[in-house]
Amino acid sequence: QVQLVESGGGLVQAGGSLRLSCVASGRIFSILDMAWYRQAPGKQRELVASISSGGSTSYADSVKGRFAISRDNAKNTVYLQMNSLKPEDTAVYYCKILFQTNAWGQGTQVTVSS
């Protein structure tokens, strides 16, 4: 069972940047398609970005051009670089194995103030 641990969240002003990290346990990380989701209070959890085992990426329209997902298989880590942050980006951000159910990290809080 792969374990996922997110970090890098915090409080930032609108227009600022954060980089989230998700460290995975296990030897199979390199073959997994990974994703970042986010969930704000009272809202559904939504897919923000994904990256395939081969490095292909996809983004929600709301973050396209501002966020970038990447991975470092040698470090068993997936990143989410978040630039030009907006208050509506405020949420708990979760790492996930894309095509597995119940395959979530614990989440990291991102708060964007204005």
PDB file of N, CA and C in Angstrom:
ATOM      1  N   GLN A   1       0.837  -1.181   0.000  1.00  0.00           N
ATOM      2  CA  GLN A   1       0.000   0.000   0.000  1.00  0.00           C
ATOM      3  C   GLN A   1       0.882   1.244   0.000  1.00  0.00           C
ATOM      4  N   VAL A   2       0.648   2.126  -0.960  1.00  0.00           N
ATOM      5  CA  VAL A   2       1.404   3.367  -1.055  1.00  0.00           C
ATOM      6  C   VAL A   2       0.848   4.362  -0.045  1.00  0.00           C
ATOM      7  N   GLN A   3       1.738   4.977   0.714  1.00  0.00           N
ATOM      8  CA  GLN A   3       1.371   6.038   1.638  1.00  0.00           C
ATOM      9  C   GLN A   3       1.817   7.375   1.065  1.00  0.00           C
ATOM     10  N   LEU A   4       0.958   8.387   1.182  1.00  0.00           N
ATOM     11  CA  LEU A   4       1.203   9.701   0.614  1.00  0.00           C
ATOM     12  C   LEU A   4       1.207  10.748   1.716  1.00  0.00           C
ATOM     13  N   VAL A   5       2.201  11.620   1.706  1.00  0.00           N
ATOM     14  CA  VAL A   5       2.321  12.674   2.703  1.00  0.00           C
ATOM     15  C   VAL A   5       2.553  14.000   1.996  1.00  0.00           C
ATOM     16  N   GLU A   6       1.591  14.919   2.143  1.00  0.00           N
ATOM     17  CA  GLU A   6       1.695  16.240   1.536  1.00  0.00           C
ATOM     18  C   GLU A   6       2.356  17.224   2.490  1.00  0.00           C
ATOM     19  N   SER A   7       2.999  18.225   1.912  1.00  0.00           N
ATOM     20  CA  SER A   7       3.566  19.313   2.689  1.00  0.00           C
ATOM     21  C   SER A   7       3.677  20.544   1.803  1.00  0.00           C
ATOM     22  N   GLY A   8       3.976  21.677   2.407  1.00  0.00           N
ATOM     23  CA  GLY A   8       4.222  22.898   1.664  1.00  0.00           C
ATOM     24  C   GLY A   8       3.112  23.918   1.706  1.00  0.00           C
ATOM     25  N   GLY A   9       1.982  23.569   2.305  1.00  0.00           N
ATOM     26  CA  GLY A   9       0.901  24.521   2.413  1.00  0.00           C
ATOM     27  C   GLY A   9       1.231  25.634   3.387  1.00  0.00           C
ATOM     28  N   GLY A  10       0.403  26.662   3.359  1.00  0.00           N
ATOM     29  CA  GLY A  10       0.606  27.789   4.251  1.00  0.00           C
ATOM     30  C   GLY A  10      -0.270  28.947   3.877  1.00  0.00           C
ATOM     31  N   LEU A  11       0.042  30.080   4.466  1.00  0.00           N
ATOM     32  CA  LEU A  11      -0.689  31.315   4.230  1.00  0.00           C
ATOM     33  C   LEU A  11       0.118  32.200   3.294  1.00  0.00           C
ATOM     34  N   VAL A  12      -0.524  32.668   2.248  1.00  0.00           N
ATOM     35  CA  VAL A  12       0.151  33.512   1.272  1.00  0.00           C
ATOM     36  C   VAL A  12      -0.818  34.582   0.796  1.00  0.00           C
ATOM     37  N   GLN A  13      -0.283  35.732   0.440  1.00  0.00           N
ATOM     38  CA  GLN A  13      -1.114  36.799  -0.098  1.00  0.00           C
ATOM     39  C   GLN A  13      -1.428  36.549  -1.564  1.00  0.00           C
ATOM     40  N   ALA A  14      -2.546  37.100  -2.008  1.00  0.00           N
ATOM     41  CA  ALA A  14      -2.922  36.991  -3.411  1.00  0.00           C
ATOM     42  C   ALA A  14      -1.771  37.454  -4.297  1.00  0.00           C
ATOM     43  N   GLY A  15      -1.537  36.688  -5.349  1.00  0.00           N
ATOM     44  CA  GLY A  15      -0.433  36.969  -6.245  1.00  0.00           C
ATOM     45  C   GLY A  15       0.842  36.232  -5.901  1.00  0.00           C
ATOM     46  N   GLY A  16       0.879  35.624  -4.732  1.00  0.00           N
ATOM     47  CA  GLY A  16       2.060  34.914  -4.295  1.00  0.00           C
ATOM     48  C   GLY A  16       2.126  33.500  -4.833  1.00  0.00           C
ATOM     49  N   SER A  17       3.142  32.773  -4.370  1.00  0.00           N
ATOM     50  CA  SER A  17       3.405  31.425  -4.853  1.00  0.00           C
ATOM     51  C   SER A  17       3.655  30.467  -3.701  1.00  0.00           C
ATOM     52  N   LEU A  18       3.330  29.214  -3.930  1.00  0.00           N
ATOM     53  CA  LEU A  18       3.653  28.118  -3.032  1.00  0.00           C
ATOM     54  C   LEU A  18       4.003  26.904  -3.872  1.00  0.00           C
ATOM     55  N   ARG A  19       4.814  26.030  -3.319  1.00  0.00           N
ATOM     56  CA  ARG A  19       5.066  24.743  -3.939  1.00  0.00           C
ATOM     57  C   ARG A  19       4.716  23.638  -2.969  1.00  0.00           C
ATOM     58  N   LEU A  20       3.774  22.810  -3.360  1.00  0.00           N
ATOM     59  CA  LEU A  20       3.363  21.673  -2.564  1.00  0.00           C
ATOM     60  C   LEU A  20       4.165  20.442  -2.978  1.00  0.00           C
ATOM     61  N   SER A  21       4.436  19.595  -1.998  1.00  0.00           N
ATOM     62  CA  SER A  21       5.136  18.349  -2.251  1.00  0.00           C
ATOM     63  C   SER A  21       4.319  17.191  -1.715  1.00  0.00           C
ATOM     64  N   CYS A  22       4.406  16.069  -2.383  1.00  0.00           N
ATOM     65  CA  CYS A  22       3.766  14.840  -1.944  1.00  0.00           C
ATOM     66  C   CYS A  22       4.785  13.726  -2.072  1.00  0.00           C
ATOM     67  N   VAL A  23       5.161  13.161  -0.936  1.00  0.00           N
ATOM     68  CA  VAL A  23       6.141  12.086  -0.908  1.00  0.00           C
ATOM     69  C   VAL A  23       5.411  10.762  -0.750  1.00  0.00           C
ATOM     70  N   ALA A  24       5.715   9.828  -1.610  1.00  0.00           N
ATOM     71  CA  ALA A  24       5.068   8.525  -1.611  1.00  0.00           C
ATOM     72  C   ALA A  24       6.034   7.452  -1.141  1.00  0.00           C
ATOM     73  N   SER A  25       5.497   6.498  -0.411  1.00  0.00           N
ATOM     74  CA  SER A  25       6.274   5.333  -0.028  1.00  0.00           C
ATOM     75  C   SER A  25       6.171   4.278  -1.114  1.00  0.00           C
ATOM     76  N   GLY A  26       7.030   3.288  -1.037  1.00  0.00           N
ATOM     77  CA  GLY A  26       6.927   2.153  -1.933  1.00  0.00           C
ATOM     78  C   GLY A  26       7.775   2.267  -3.177  1.00  0.00           C
ATOM     79  N   ARG A  27       7.880   1.155  -3.863  1.00  0.00           N
ATOM     80  CA  ARG A  27       8.727   1.059  -5.046  1.00  0.00           C
ATOM     81  C   ARG A  27       7.976   1.259  -6.349  1.00  0.00           C
ATOM     82  N   ILE A  28       6.652   1.385  -6.301  1.00  0.00           N
ATOM     83  CA  ILE A  28       5.864   1.437  -7.522  1.00  0.00           C
ATOM     84  C   ILE A  28       5.477   2.851  -7.928  1.00  0.00           C
ATOM     85  N   PHE A  29       6.002   3.855  -7.243  1.00  0.00           N
ATOM     86  CA  PHE A  29       5.611   5.230  -7.521  1.00  0.00           C
ATOM     87  C   PHE A  29       5.789   5.588  -8.993  1.00  0.00           C
ATOM     88  N   SER A  30       6.857   5.154  -9.590  1.00  0.00           N
ATOM     89  CA  SER A  30       7.189   5.569 -10.940  1.00  0.00           C
ATOM     90  C   SER A  30       6.171   5.120 -11.980  1.00  0.00           C
ATOM     91  N   ILE A  31       5.379   4.111 -11.682  1.00  0.00           N
ATOM     92  CA  ILE A  31       4.388   3.628 -12.639  1.00  0.00           C
ATOM     93  C   ILE A  31       2.990   4.163 -12.358  1.00  0.00           C
ATOM     94  N   LEU A  32       2.852   4.995 -11.349  1.00  0.00           N
ATOM     95  CA  LEU A  32       1.550   5.507 -10.956  1.00  0.00           C
ATOM     96  C   LEU A  32       1.242   6.842 -11.614  1.00  0.00           C
ATOM     97  N   ASP A  33       0.010   6.978 -12.064  1.00  0.00           N
ATOM     98  CA  ASP A  33      -0.500   8.286 -12.451  1.00  0.00           C
ATOM     99  C   ASP A  33      -0.941   9.008 -11.173  1.00  0.00           C
ATOM    100  N   MET A  34      -0.502  10.249 -11.016  1.00  0.00           N
ATOM    101  CA  MET A  34      -0.729  10.979  -9.782  1.00  0.00           C
ATOM    102  C   MET A  34      -1.557  12.232 -10.037  1.00  0.00           C
ATOM    103  N   ALA A  35      -2.158  12.737  -8.977  1.00  0.00           N
ATOM    104  CA  ALA A  35      -3.008  13.908  -9.109  1.00  0.00           C
ATOM    105  C   ALA A  35      -2.976  14.749  -7.848  1.00  0.00           C
ATOM    106  N   TRP A  36      -3.286  16.017  -8.020  1.00  0.00           N
ATOM    107  CA  TRP A  36      -3.589  16.927  -6.925  1.00  0.00           C
ATOM    108  C   TRP A  36      -5.059  17.310  -7.005  1.00  0.00           C
ATOM    109  N   TYR A  37      -5.736  17.181  -5.882  1.00  0.00           N
ATOM    110  CA  TYR A  37      -7.104  17.638  -5.714  1.00  0.00           C
ATOM    111  C   TYR A  37      -7.127  18.730  -4.659  1.00  0.00           C
ATOM    112  N   ARG A  38      -8.232  19.443  -4.597  1.00  0.00           N
ATOM    113  CA  ARG A  38      -8.424  20.394  -3.513  1.00  0.00           C
ATOM    114  C   ARG A  38      -9.879  20.404  -3.087  1.00  0.00           C
ATOM    115  N   GLN A  39     -10.087  20.787  -1.840  1.00  0.00           N
ATOM    116  CA  GLN A  39     -11.435  20.859  -1.300  1.00  0.00           C
ATOM    117  C   GLN A  39     -11.542  22.034  -0.344  1.00  0.00           C
ATOM    118  N   ALA A  40     -12.454  22.938  -0.652  1.00  0.00           N
ATOM    119  CA  ALA A  40     -12.774  24.044   0.227  1.00  0.00           C
ATOM    120  C   ALA A  40     -13.980  23.668   1.075  1.00  0.00           C
ATOM    121  N   PRO A  41     -14.136  24.278   2.251  1.00  0.00           N
ATOM    122  CA  PRO A  41     -15.290  23.960   3.100  1.00  0.00           C
ATOM    123  C   PRO A  41     -16.607  24.143   2.361  1.00  0.00           C
ATOM    124  N   GLY A  42     -17.471  23.139   2.467  1.00  0.00           N
ATOM    125  CA  GLY A  42     -18.766  23.201   1.824  1.00  0.00           C
ATOM    126  C   GLY A  42     -18.763  22.925   0.338  1.00  0.00           C
ATOM    127  N   LYS A  43     -17.621  22.604  -0.211  1.00  0.00           N
ATOM    128  CA  LYS A  43     -17.522  22.336  -1.637  1.00  0.00           C
ATOM    129  C   LYS A  43     -17.049  20.915  -1.893  1.00  0.00           C
ATOM    130  N   GLN A  44     -17.339  20.443  -3.096  1.00  0.00           N
ATOM    131  CA  GLN A  44     -16.863  19.132  -3.511  1.00  0.00           C
ATOM    132  C   GLN A  44     -15.360  19.159  -3.749  1.00  0.00           C
ATOM    133  N   ARG A  45     -14.741  18.028  -3.504  1.00  0.00           N
ATOM    134  CA  ARG A  45     -13.336  17.889  -3.840  1.00  0.00           C
ATOM    135  C   ARG A  45     -13.198  17.892  -5.363  1.00  0.00           C
ATOM    136  N   GLU A  46     -12.256  18.673  -5.866  1.00  0.00           N
ATOM    137  CA  GLU A  46     -12.103  18.814  -7.297  1.00  0.00           C
ATOM    138  C   GLU A  46     -10.685  18.496  -7.738  1.00  0.00           C
ATOM    139  N   LEU A  47     -10.592  17.953  -8.920  1.00  0.00           N
ATOM    140  CA  LEU A  47      -9.301  17.644  -9.518  1.00  0.00           C
ATOM    141  C   LEU A  47      -8.649  18.930 -10.004  1.00  0.00           C
ATOM    142  N   VAL A  48      -7.422  19.157  -9.578  1.00  0.00           N
ATOM    143  CA  VAL A  48      -6.678  20.348  -9.945  1.00  0.00           C
ATOM    144  C   VAL A  48      -5.706  20.065 -11.081  1.00  0.00           C
ATOM    145  N   ALA A  49      -4.952  18.995 -10.942  1.00  0.00           N
ATOM    146  CA  ALA A  49      -3.922  18.670 -11.921  1.00  0.00           C
ATOM    147  C   ALA A  49      -3.582  17.201 -11.815  1.00  0.00           C
ATOM    148  N   SER A  50      -3.118  16.631 -12.899  1.00  0.00           N
ATOM    149  CA  SER A  50      -2.683  15.248 -12.902  1.00  0.00           C
ATOM    150  C   SER A  50      -1.432  15.108 -13.743  1.00  0.00           C
ATOM    151  N   ILE A  51      -0.691  14.057 -13.451  1.00  0.00           N
ATOM    152  CA  ILE A  51       0.508  13.752 -14.221  1.00  0.00           C
ATOM    153  C   ILE A  51       0.605  12.247 -14.363  1.00  0.00           C
ATOM    154  N   SER A  52       0.809  11.792 -15.574  1.00  0.00           N
ATOM    155  CA  SER A  52       0.896  10.369 -15.838  1.00  0.00           C
ATOM    156  C   SER A  52       2.274   9.847 -15.483  1.00  0.00           C
ATOM    157  N   SER A  53       2.386   8.525 -15.480  1.00  0.00           N
ATOM    158  CA  SER A  53       3.688   7.918 -15.234  1.00  0.00           C
ATOM    159  C   SER A  53       4.710   8.352 -16.276  1.00  0.00           C
ATOM    160  N   GLY A  54       4.238   8.682 -17.467  1.00  0.00           N
ATOM    161  CA  GLY A  54       5.118   9.144 -18.524  1.00  0.00           C
ATOM    162  C   GLY A  54       5.369  10.633 -18.534  1.00  0.00           C
ATOM    163  N   GLY A  55       4.723  11.373 -17.632  1.00  0.00           N
ATOM    164  CA  GLY A  55       4.966  12.800 -17.516  1.00  0.00           C
ATOM    165  C   GLY A  55       3.962  13.698 -18.207  1.00  0.00           C
ATOM    166  N   SER A  56       2.938  13.130 -18.823  1.00  0.00           N
ATOM    167  CA  SER A  56       1.902  13.957 -19.435  1.00  0.00           C
ATOM    168  C   SER A  56       1.069  14.625 -18.351  1.00  0.00           C
ATOM    169  N   THR A  57       0.734  15.887 -18.545  1.00  0.00           N
ATOM    170  CA  THR A  57       0.032  16.661 -17.521  1.00  0.00           C
ATOM    171  C   THR A  57      -1.310  17.154 -18.023  1.00  0.00           C
ATOM    172  N   SER A  58      -2.190  17.409 -17.065  1.00  0.00           N
ATOM    173  CA  SER A  58      -3.497  17.957 -17.353  1.00  0.00           C
ATOM    174  C   SER A  58      -3.903  18.861 -16.201  1.00  0.00           C
ATOM    175  N   TYR A  59      -4.662  19.929 -16.507  1.00  0.00           N
ATOM    176  CA  TYR A  59      -5.015  20.922 -15.503  1.00  0.00           C
ATOM    177  C   TYR A  59      -6.477  21.312 -15.599  1.00  0.00           C
ATOM    178  N   ALA A  60      -7.039  21.630 -14.449  1.00  0.00           N
ATOM    179  CA  ALA A  60      -8.348  22.254 -14.434  1.00  0.00           C
ATOM    180  C   ALA A  60      -8.256  23.637 -15.072  1.00  0.00           C
ATOM    181  N   ASP A  61      -9.327  24.032 -15.746  1.00  0.00           N
ATOM    182  CA  ASP A  61      -9.325  25.333 -16.398  1.00  0.00           C
ATOM    183  C   ASP A  61      -9.031  26.471 -15.418  1.00  0.00           C
ATOM    184  N   SER A  62      -9.477  26.330 -14.186  1.00  0.00           N
ATOM    185  CA  SER A  62      -9.331  27.390 -13.208  1.00  0.00           C
ATOM    186  C   SER A  62      -7.884  27.658 -12.810  1.00  0.00           C
ATOM    187  N   VAL A  63      -7.005  26.693 -13.029  1.00  0.00           N
ATOM    188  CA  VAL A  63      -5.608  26.852 -12.629  1.00  0.00           C
ATOM    189  C   VAL A  63      -4.651  26.834 -13.805  1.00  0.00           C
ATOM    190  N   LYS A  64      -5.161  26.591 -14.987  1.00  0.00           N
ATOM    191  CA  LYS A  64      -4.314  26.493 -16.169  1.00  0.00           C
ATOM    192  C   LYS A  64      -3.533  27.788 -16.375  1.00  0.00           C
ATOM    193  N   GLY A  65      -2.249  27.646 -16.605  1.00  0.00           N
ATOM    194  CA  GLY A  65      -1.384  28.793 -16.780  1.00  0.00           C
ATOM    195  C   GLY A  65      -0.802  29.329 -15.503  1.00  0.00           C
ATOM    196  N   ARG A  66      -1.318  28.892 -14.352  1.00  0.00           N
ATOM    197  CA  ARG A  66      -0.824  29.353 -13.063  1.00  0.00           C
ATOM    198  C   ARG A  66      -0.150  28.253 -12.259  1.00  0.00           C
ATOM    199  N   PHE A  67      -0.649  27.034 -12.393  1.00  0.00           N
ATOM    200  CA  PHE A  67      -0.130  25.901 -11.635  1.00  0.00           C
ATOM    201  C   PHE A  67       0.640  24.975 -12.564  1.00  0.00           C
ATOM    202  N   ALA A  68       1.602  24.269 -12.000  1.00  0.00           N
ATOM    203  CA  ALA A  68       2.353  23.273 -12.751  1.00  0.00           C
ATOM    204  C   ALA A  68       2.610  22.053 -11.880  1.00  0.00           C
ATOM    205  N   ILE A  69       2.223  20.897 -12.378  1.00  0.00           N
ATOM    206  CA  ILE A  69       2.478  19.646 -11.687  1.00  0.00           C
ATOM    207  C   ILE A  69       3.718  18.998 -12.288  1.00  0.00           C
ATOM    208  N   SER A  70       4.519  18.398 -11.443  1.00  0.00           N
ATOM    209  CA  SER A  70       5.718  17.715 -11.899  1.00  0.00           C
ATOM    210  C   SER A  70       6.013  16.557 -10.963  1.00  0.00           C
ATOM    211  N   ARG A  71       6.951  15.713 -11.363  1.00  0.00           N
ATOM    212  CA  ARG A  71       7.313  14.593 -10.504  1.00  0.00           C
ATOM    213  C   ARG A  71       8.797  14.317 -10.590  1.00  0.00           C
ATOM    214  N   ASP A  72       9.322  13.782  -9.508  1.00  0.00           N
ATOM    215  CA  ASP A  72      10.702  13.348  -9.439  1.00  0.00           C
ATOM    216  C   ASP A  72      10.670  11.915  -8.934  1.00  0.00           C
ATOM    217  N   ASN A  73      10.761  10.976  -9.854  1.00  0.00           N
ATOM    218  CA  ASN A  73      10.625   9.577  -9.477  1.00  0.00           C
ATOM    219  C   ASN A  73      11.763   9.096  -8.588  1.00  0.00           C
ATOM    220  N   ALA A  74      12.937   9.694  -8.727  1.00  0.00           N
ATOM    221  CA  ALA A  74      14.057   9.323  -7.873  1.00  0.00           C
ATOM    222  C   ALA A  74      13.793   9.666  -6.414  1.00  0.00           C
ATOM    223  N   LYS A  75      12.936  10.655  -6.181  1.00  0.00           N
ATOM    224  CA  LYS A  75      12.584  11.074  -4.830  1.00  0.00           C
ATOM    225  C   LYS A  75      11.194  10.630  -4.421  1.00  0.00           C
ATOM    226  N   ASN A  76      10.523   9.866  -5.266  1.00  0.00           N
ATOM    227  CA  ASN A  76       9.146   9.432  -4.997  1.00  0.00           C
ATOM    228  C   ASN A  76       8.249  10.609  -4.644  1.00  0.00           C
ATOM    229  N   THR A  77       8.384  11.688  -5.391  1.00  0.00           N
ATOM    230  CA  THR A  77       7.703  12.926  -5.043  1.00  0.00           C
ATOM    231  C   THR A  77       6.995  13.524  -6.245  1.00  0.00           C
ATOM    232  N   VAL A  78       5.788  14.029  -6.005  1.00  0.00           N
ATOM    233  CA  VAL A  78       5.067  14.824  -6.981  1.00  0.00           C
ATOM    234  C   VAL A  78       4.896  16.225  -6.406  1.00  0.00           C
ATOM    235  N   TYR A  79       5.034  17.230  -7.250  1.00  0.00           N
ATOM    236  CA  TYR A  79       4.982  18.617  -6.828  1.00  0.00           C
ATOM    237  C   TYR A  79       3.815  19.332  -7.491  1.00  0.00           C
ATOM    238  N   LEU A  80       3.369  20.375  -6.828  1.00  0.00           N
ATOM    239  CA  LEU A  80       2.435  21.308  -7.441  1.00  0.00           C
ATOM    240  C   LEU A  80       2.957  22.715  -7.194  1.00  0.00           C
ATOM    241  N   GLN A  81       3.484  23.327  -8.237  1.00  0.00           N
ATOM    242  CA  GLN A  81       3.921  24.709  -8.168  1.00  0.00           C
ATOM    243  C   GLN A  81       2.724  25.601  -8.441  1.00  0.00           C
ATOM    244  N   MET A  82       2.414  26.474  -7.502  1.00  0.00           N
ATOM    245  CA  MET A  82       1.249  27.333  -7.599  1.00  0.00           C
ATOM    246  C   MET A  82       1.711  28.784  -7.635  1.00  0.00           C
ATOM    247  N   ASN A  83       1.443  29.453  -8.736  1.00  0.00           N
ATOM    248  CA  ASN A  83       1.803  30.851  -8.912  1.00  0.00           C
ATOM    249  C   ASN A  83       0.549  31.689  -9.092  1.00  0.00           C
ATOM    250  N   SER A  84       0.712  32.985  -8.929  1.00  0.00           N
ATOM    251  CA  SER A  84      -0.400  33.928  -9.098  1.00  0.00           C
ATOM    252  C   SER A  84      -1.631  33.476  -8.326  1.00  0.00           C
ATOM    253  N   LEU A  85      -1.420  33.133  -7.080  1.00  0.00           N
ATOM    254  CA  LEU A  85      -2.500  32.574  -6.271  1.00  0.00           C
ATOM    255  C   LEU A  85      -3.609  33.582  -6.035  1.00  0.00           C
ATOM    256  N   LYS A  86      -4.825  33.058  -6.005  1.00  0.00           N
ATOM    257  CA  LYS A  86      -6.023  33.846  -5.798  1.00  0.00           C
ATOM    258  C   LYS A  86      -6.743  33.363  -4.549  1.00  0.00           C
ATOM    259  N   PRO A  87      -7.543  34.214  -3.915  1.00  0.00           N
ATOM    260  CA  PRO A  87      -8.295  33.759  -2.743  1.00  0.00           C
ATOM    261  C   PRO A  87      -9.139  32.518  -3.017  1.00  0.00           C
ATOM    262  N   GLU A  88      -9.657  32.370  -4.219  1.00  0.00           N
ATOM    263  CA  GLU A  88     -10.457  31.200  -4.541  1.00  0.00           C
ATOM    264  C   GLU A  88      -9.647  29.910  -4.627  1.00  0.00           C
ATOM    265  N   ASP A  89      -8.330  30.013  -4.565  1.00  0.00           N
ATOM    266  CA  ASP A  89      -7.488  28.828  -4.483  1.00  0.00           C
ATOM    267  C   ASP A  89      -7.412  28.267  -3.067  1.00  0.00           C
ATOM    268  N   THR A  90      -7.954  28.992  -2.097  1.00  0.00           N
ATOM    269  CA  THR A  90      -7.920  28.543  -0.715  1.00  0.00           C
ATOM    270  C   THR A  90      -8.658  27.215  -0.571  1.00  0.00           C
ATOM    271  N   ALA A  91      -7.970  26.221  -0.027  1.00  0.00           N
ATOM    272  CA  ALA A  91      -8.536  24.887   0.112  1.00  0.00           C
ATOM    273  C   ALA A  91      -7.512  24.002   0.803  1.00  0.00           C
ATOM    274  N   VAL A  92      -7.961  22.816   1.177  1.00  0.00           N
ATOM    275  CA  VAL A  92      -7.038  21.763   1.549  1.00  0.00           C
ATOM    276  C   VAL A  92      -6.664  21.027   0.276  1.00  0.00           C
ATOM    277  N   TYR A  93      -5.387  20.889   0.034  1.00  0.00           N
ATOM    278  CA  TYR A  93      -4.888  20.237  -1.160  1.00  0.00           C
ATOM    279  C   TYR A  93      -4.442  18.823  -0.825  1.00  0.00           C
ATOM    280  N   TYR A  94      -4.890  17.885  -1.647  1.00  0.00           N
ATOM    281  CA  TYR A  94      -4.639  16.474  -1.416  1.00  0.00           C
ATOM    282  C   TYR A  94      -3.893  15.858  -2.589  1.00  0.00           C
ATOM    283  N   CYS A  95      -2.957  15.026  -2.271  1.00  0.00           N
ATOM    284  CA  CYS A  95      -2.288  14.187  -3.250  1.00  0.00           C
ATOM    285  C   CYS A  95      -3.072  12.887  -3.401  1.00  0.00           C
ATOM    286  N   LYS A  96      -3.097  12.332  -4.603  1.00  0.00           N
ATOM    287  CA  LYS A  96      -3.858  11.115  -4.834  1.00  0.00           C
ATOM    288  C   LYS A  96      -3.246  10.287  -5.945  1.00  0.00           C
ATOM    289  N   ILE A  97      -3.335   8.989  -5.792  1.00  0.00           N
ATOM    290  CA  ILE A  97      -3.070   8.087  -6.909  1.00  0.00           C
ATOM    291  C   ILE A  97      -4.295   8.159  -7.802  1.00  0.00           C
ATOM    292  N   LEU A  98      -4.124   8.583  -9.031  1.00  0.00           N
ATOM    293  CA  LEU A  98      -5.230   9.034  -9.848  1.00  0.00           C
ATOM    294  C   LEU A  98      -6.331   7.998 -10.015  1.00  0.00           C
ATOM    295  N   PHE A  99      -5.991   6.773 -10.325  1.00  0.00           N
ATOM    296  CA  PHE A  99      -6.990   5.779 -10.686  1.00  0.00           C
ATOM    297  C   PHE A  99      -7.250   4.757  -9.594  1.00  0.00           C
ATOM    298  N   GLN A 100      -6.965   5.094  -8.362  1.00  0.00           N
ATOM    299  CA  GLN A 100      -7.255   4.234  -7.235  1.00  0.00           C
ATOM    300  C   GLN A 100      -8.201   4.923  -6.269  1.00  0.00           C
ATOM    301  N   THR A 101      -9.173   4.180  -5.770  1.00  0.00           N
ATOM    302  CA  THR A 101     -10.068   4.704  -4.754  1.00  0.00           C
ATOM    303  C   THR A 101      -9.376   4.684  -3.401  1.00  0.00           C
ATOM    304  N   ASN A 102      -9.752   5.642  -2.544  1.00  0.00           N
ATOM    305  CA  ASN A 102      -9.231   5.721  -1.184  1.00  0.00           C
ATOM    306  C   ASN A 102      -7.709   5.781  -1.134  1.00  0.00           C
ATOM    307  N   ALA A 103      -7.122   6.423  -2.122  1.00  0.00           N
ATOM    308  CA  ALA A 103      -5.665   6.526  -2.220  1.00  0.00           C
ATOM    309  C   ALA A 103      -5.245   7.980  -2.068  1.00  0.00           C
ATOM    310  N   TRP A 104      -5.556   8.564  -0.917  1.00  0.00           N
ATOM    311  CA  TRP A 104      -5.330   9.976  -0.627  1.00  0.00           C
ATOM    312  C   TRP A 104      -4.255  10.180   0.414  1.00  0.00           C
ATOM    313  N   GLY A 105      -3.566  11.302   0.296  1.00  0.00           N
ATOM    314  CA  GLY A 105      -2.760  11.785   1.396  1.00  0.00           C
ATOM    315  C   GLY A 105      -3.636  12.469   2.429  1.00  0.00           C
ATOM    316  N   GLN A 106      -3.004  13.019   3.462  1.00  0.00           N
ATOM    317  CA  GLN A 106      -3.760  13.633   4.557  1.00  0.00           C
ATOM    318  C   GLN A 106      -4.165  15.070   4.268  1.00  0.00           C
ATOM    319  N   GLY A 107      -3.574  15.676   3.285  1.00  0.00           N
ATOM    320  CA  GLY A 107      -3.903  17.030   2.893  1.00  0.00           C
ATOM    321  C   GLY A 107      -3.008  18.074   3.527  1.00  0.00           C
ATOM    322  N   THR A 108      -2.888  19.210   2.843  1.00  0.00           N
ATOM    323  CA  THR A 108      -2.156  20.353   3.366  1.00  0.00           C
ATOM    324  C   THR A 108      -2.949  21.618   3.055  1.00  0.00           C
ATOM    325  N   GLN A 109      -3.082  22.479   4.042  1.00  0.00           N
ATOM    326  CA  GLN A 109      -3.925  23.662   3.918  1.00  0.00           C
ATOM    327  C   GLN A 109      -3.208  24.770   3.162  1.00  0.00           C
ATOM    328  N   VAL A 110      -3.898  25.320   2.180  1.00  0.00           N
ATOM    329  CA  VAL A 110      -3.429  26.498   1.463  1.00  0.00           C
ATOM    330  C   VAL A 110      -4.448  27.602   1.676  1.00  0.00           C
ATOM    331  N   THR A 111      -3.996  28.725   2.205  1.00  0.00           N
ATOM    332  CA  THR A 111      -4.864  29.866   2.433  1.00  0.00           C
ATOM    333  C   THR A 111      -4.287  31.075   1.718  1.00  0.00           C
ATOM    334  N   VAL A 112      -5.096  31.677   0.863  1.00  0.00           N
ATOM    335  CA  VAL A 112      -4.681  32.839   0.090  1.00  0.00           C
ATOM    336  C   VAL A 112      -5.505  34.028   0.551  1.00  0.00           C
ATOM    337  N   SER A 113      -4.841  35.039   1.051  1.00  0.00           N
ATOM    338  CA  SER A 113      -5.509  36.221   1.559  1.00  0.00           C
ATOM    339  C   SER A 113      -5.372  37.385   0.591  1.00  0.00           C
ATOM    340  N   SER A 114      -6.244  38.363   0.740  1.00  0.00           N
ATOM    341  CA  SER A 114      -6.208  39.540  -0.095  1.00  0.00           C
ATOM    342  C   SER A 114      -6.347  40.795   0.737  1.00  0.00           C
TER     343      SER A 114
END
